[in-house]
Amino acid sequence: MYIDTHAHIFRANISSANVVRYVPNYDASCEQYLANLKEFNFSYGVLVQPSFLGFNNSYLLQALKEHSNLRGIVVIDPNNISDLKEKNVCGLRLNLIGKDKPNFDDYKEALEYIKEFNLHIELHKELDKLLFIIDDLAKYNVKIMIDHLARPNKDTFKLLDEFNNYKNLDINFKVSGFYRLDEDLAFSKDVFDKLSDIFDIKHFVYGSDWPHTNYESKINYQKALDDFLKVTNDKAKIILQDNAKELFFI
């Protein structure tokens, strides 16, 4: 049972966020994504709300209702956690690239729900700023998922050692988006090796990051998987299969 824990679906030229970095001019449909899962022998997929759709999770939630092998990670207004309570939603994403550190007091209700129902909170932020966010989040005792191997670059690589201070937290990593890490696969392997020296391999899951927004001309589903196998080597099988089951209610 292979599980892809990170993909996006959307319609062309639609944005619901107040500030966006990028809005794709093409469709990435649920049907296309399901075809990828079938072709590459994945049993389950996890849809992650993209930043440019803001709090409008409707397209994602509709896909979850129609397909039992999909799970979802939503983005919410902290004053309205209703989407977090929808069936087969298993986490809350904070898209923090280019944004200030959140005030987690604003997310009190959401964090209480996440803890009570064993969901997780997903963080997308560059490593040098991510560590401060984890410090603030630690007191809430919730599961944490970190996107794209914590988004270090070659200048911030040494900061990965700081994760030694968080071994007592339930922190997990998506082995994904290598092209977002200085577009250097060897560097991505160094990052993975460093983190997997600190955390047990059960804390890592695979994500295709399909359809690879902003990098569509450089990557596809096949290459994303091939690169993952090169980065993780003999650890690939357990990452692809068992690790994601509890985190994503599979």
Coordinates of C-alpha atoms in Angstrom, one line a residue:
M1 CA 0.0 0.0 0.0
Y2 CA 1.8 3.1 -1.2
I3 CA 0.6 6.5 0.1
D4 CA 1.3 9.9 -1.5
T5 CA 0.9 12.4 1.3
H6 CA 1.2 15.7 -0.6
A7 CA -0.6 16.8 -3.8
H8 CA -2.8 19.7 -4.9
I9 CA -5.9 20.1 -7.1
F10 CA -7.3 23.3 -8.4
R11 CA -8.9 25.0 -11.4
A12 CA -7.0 27.4 -13.7
N13 CA -6.7 31.1 -12.8
I14 CA -8.7 30.9 -9.6
S15 CA -7.4 32.5 -6.4
S16 CA -9.2 33.1 -3.1
A17 CA -6.3 34.4 -1.0
N18 CA -5.7 38.1 -0.4
V19 CA -2.0 37.9 -1.2
V20 CA -0.7 35.2 -3.6
R21 CA 2.8 34.3 -4.9
Y22 CA 1.6 32.3 -7.9
V23 CA -1.7 31.4 -9.5
P24 CA -1.5 28.5 -12.1
N25 CA -3.1 29.0 -15.5
Y26 CA -4.0 25.4 -15.9
D27 CA -6.3 22.8 -14.3
A28 CA -5.0 20.2 -11.9
S29 CA -8.1 18.1 -11.6
C30 CA -8.9 15.3 -9.1
E31 CA -9.3 12.9 -12.1
Q32 CA -5.8 13.7 -13.3
Y33 CA -4.4 13.1 -9.8
L34 CA -6.3 9.8 -9.4
A35 CA -4.9 8.7 -12.7
N36 CA -1.3 9.3 -11.4
L37 CA -2.1 7.3 -8.3
K38 CA -3.3 4.4 -10.4
E39 CA -0.4 4.5 -12.8
F40 CA 2.2 4.5 -10.1
N41 CA 0.5 2.0 -7.8
F42 CA -0.5 4.3 -5.0
S43 CA -3.4 3.2 -2.9
Y44 CA -4.1 6.6 -1.2
G45 CA -3.4 10.2 -1.8
V46 CA -3.5 13.3 0.4
L47 CA -4.8 16.6 -1.0
V48 CA -3.2 19.7 0.5
Q49 CA -4.9 23.1 0.2
P50 CA -2.6 25.3 -2.0
S51 CA -1.8 28.8 -0.7
F52 CA -3.5 30.7 -3.5
L53 CA -6.9 29.2 -2.6
G54 CA -6.8 30.7 0.9
F55 CA -9.6 29.5 3.1
N56 CA -11.8 28.2 0.2
N57 CA -11.4 24.5 0.7
S58 CA -14.6 23.6 -1.3
Y59 CA -12.8 21.9 -4.3
L60 CA -10.7 19.8 -2.0
L61 CA -13.6 18.8 0.3
Q62 CA -15.8 17.8 -2.7
A63 CA -13.0 15.5 -3.9
L64 CA -12.9 13.9 -0.4
K65 CA -16.7 13.2 -0.5
E66 CA -16.4 11.6 -3.9
H67 CA -13.3 9.4 -3.4
S68 CA -12.7 7.2 -0.4
N69 CA -9.0 6.8 -1.1
L70 CA -8.3 10.5 -0.6
R71 CA -7.6 12.5 2.6
G72 CA -7.3 16.2 3.0
I73 CA -5.3 19.0 4.7
V74 CA -7.2 22.2 4.9
V75 CA -6.4 25.9 5.4
I76 CA -8.8 27.8 7.7
D77 CA -9.7 31.1 9.2
P78 CA -8.9 30.5 12.9
N79 CA -12.4 31.9 13.7
N80 CA -14.1 29.2 11.7
I81 CA -12.9 25.6 12.1
S82 CA -15.9 23.9 10.4
D83 CA -13.8 22.6 7.4
L84 CA -11.4 21.0 9.9
K85 CA -14.3 18.9 11.1
E86 CA -15.2 17.5 7.7
K87 CA -14.9 13.7 7.0
N88 CA -11.4 12.5 5.9
V89 CA -9.8 15.8 6.9
C90 CA -6.8 14.9 9.0
G91 CA -4.9 18.1 9.4
L92 CA -4.5 21.9 9.2
R93 CA -1.9 23.6 7.0
L94 CA -0.3 26.9 7.7
N95 CA 1.1 28.3 4.5
L96 CA 3.7 30.7 6.0
I97 CA 6.0 31.4 3.1
G98 CA 6.4 35.2 3.0
K99 CA 4.2 35.6 6.1
D100 CA 4.7 36.6 9.7
K101 CA 4.9 34.1 12.5
P102 CA 1.3 33.3 13.6
N103 CA -0.1 34.0 17.0
F104 CA -1.2 30.5 18.1
D105 CA -3.6 32.0 20.7
D106 CA -5.7 32.8 17.7
Y107 CA -5.8 29.1 16.8
K108 CA -6.7 27.9 20.3
E109 CA -10.0 26.3 19.2
A110 CA -8.4 24.6 16.2
L111 CA -5.5 23.3 18.2
E112 CA -7.8 21.9 20.9
Y113 CA -9.7 20.1 18.2
I114 CA -6.5 18.8 16.5
K115 CA -5.3 17.4 19.8
E116 CA -8.6 15.9 20.8
F117 CA -9.1 14.1 17.5
N118 CA -5.5 13.2 16.8
L119 CA -5.1 15.4 13.7
H120 CA -1.9 17.3 12.9
I121 CA -0.8 20.7 12.0
E122 CA 1.3 21.1 8.9
L123 CA 3.9 23.9 8.6
H124 CA 5.3 25.3 5.3
K125 CA 8.1 27.8 6.1
E126 CA 11.8 28.3 5.4
L127 CA 14.0 26.6 8.0
D128 CA 15.5 29.7 9.6
K129 CA 12.1 31.0 10.5
L130 CA 10.4 27.7 11.0
L131 CA 12.3 26.9 14.2
F132 CA 10.8 29.9 16.0
I133 CA 7.3 28.7 15.0
I134 CA 8.0 25.3 16.4
D135 CA 9.1 26.9 19.7
D136 CA 5.8 28.6 20.0
L137 CA 3.8 25.5 18.9
A138 CA 5.5 23.1 21.3
K139 CA 3.4 24.0 24.3
Y140 CA 0.2 22.8 22.6
N141 CA 1.4 19.2 22.4
V142 CA 0.0 18.5 18.9
K143 CA 1.4 16.4 16.1
I144 CA 3.5 18.5 13.7
M145 CA 4.1 17.8 10.0
I146 CA 6.8 19.8 8.3
D147 CA 6.7 20.3 4.5
H148 CA 9.5 19.7 2.1
L149 CA 12.2 18.6 4.6
A150 CA 11.9 21.9 6.4
R151 CA 13.0 24.1 3.4
P152 CA 16.6 24.6 4.2
N153 CA 19.1 26.1 1.8
K154 CA 22.8 25.6 1.7
D155 CA 23.3 28.7 3.9
T156 CA 20.9 27.4 6.6
F157 CA 21.8 23.7 6.4
K158 CA 23.6 23.8 9.8
L159 CA 20.4 24.9 11.5
L160 CA 19.1 21.4 11.0
D161 CA 21.1 20.5 14.1
E162 CA 18.6 22.5 16.1
F163 CA 16.1 19.7 15.6
N164 CA 18.0 17.8 18.2
N165 CA 16.2 20.1 20.7
Y166 CA 12.8 18.9 19.5
K167 CA 13.2 15.1 19.9
N168 CA 10.5 15.1 22.6
L169 CA 7.9 16.5 20.2
D170 CA 5.9 14.5 17.7
I171 CA 7.5 16.0 14.6
N172 CA 7.2 14.5 11.1
F173 CA 8.6 15.4 7.8
K174 CA 7.4 15.2 4.2
V175 CA 10.2 13.9 2.0
S176 CA 9.1 16.0 -1.0
G177 CA 9.7 19.1 -3.1
F178 CA 13.4 18.5 -3.6
Y179 CA 13.4 21.1 -6.4
R180 CA 12.4 23.7 -3.8
L181 CA 15.7 23.0 -2.0
D182 CA 18.2 24.8 -4.2
E183 CA 17.2 22.4 -7.1
D184 CA 20.0 20.1 -6.0
L185 CA 19.2 16.5 -5.5
A186 CA 22.5 15.8 -3.7
F187 CA 21.8 18.6 -1.3
S188 CA 18.3 17.1 -0.7
K189 CA 19.9 13.8 0.2
D190 CA 22.2 15.5 2.6
V191 CA 19.2 17.1 4.3
F192 CA 17.3 13.8 4.5
D193 CA 20.3 12.0 5.9
K194 CA 20.8 14.7 8.5
L195 CA 17.2 14.7 9.6
S196 CA 17.0 10.9 9.6
D197 CA 20.0 10.8 11.9
I198 CA 18.0 12.9 14.4
F199 CA 14.6 11.3 14.0
D200 CA 13.5 7.7 13.7
I201 CA 12.6 6.8 10.1
K202 CA 8.9 6.4 11.2
H203 CA 8.7 10.2 11.3
F204 CA 9.1 10.6 7.5
V205 CA 6.4 10.3 4.7
Y206 CA 6.5 10.7 1.0
G207 CA 4.8 13.5 -1.0
S208 CA 4.9 13.9 -4.8
D209 CA 4.0 17.6 -4.6
W210 CA 2.0 17.1 -7.8
P211 CA 1.5 19.1 -10.0
H212 CA 4.7 20.8 -8.8
T213 CA 3.6 24.4 -9.0
N214 CA 6.2 26.9 -10.3
Y215 CA 8.3 23.9 -11.4
E216 CA 6.0 22.2 -13.9
S217 CA 8.6 22.3 -16.7
K218 CA 11.3 20.6 -14.6
I219 CA 9.4 17.8 -12.8
N220 CA 6.6 15.3 -13.3
Y221 CA 5.1 12.5 -11.2
Q222 CA 7.6 9.9 -12.5
K223 CA 10.6 12.0 -11.8
A224 CA 9.4 13.0 -8.3
L225 CA 9.1 9.4 -7.4
D226 CA 12.5 8.5 -9.0
D227 CA 14.2 11.4 -7.1
F228 CA 12.6 10.2 -3.9
L229 CA 14.0 6.7 -4.4
K230 CA 17.5 8.2 -4.9
V231 CA 17.3 10.4 -1.8
T232 CA 16.0 7.7 0.5
N233 CA 17.6 4.5 -0.9
D234 CA 16.9 1.5 1.3
K235 CA 14.5 3.5 3.5
A236 CA 12.1 4.2 0.7
K237 CA 9.7 1.3 1.2
I238 CA 8.8 1.9 4.8
I239 CA 8.4 5.6 4.1
L240 CA 6.0 4.9 1.2
Q241 CA 3.9 2.5 3.1
D242 CA 3.4 2.2 6.8
N243 CA 4.6 5.6 8.1
A244 CA 1.6 7.6 6.8
K245 CA -1.2 5.3 7.9
E246 CA -1.8 6.8 11.4
L247 CA -1.1 10.4 10.4
F248 CA -3.6 10.3 7.6
F249 CA -6.3 7.9 9.0
I250 CA -5.6 5.2 6.6

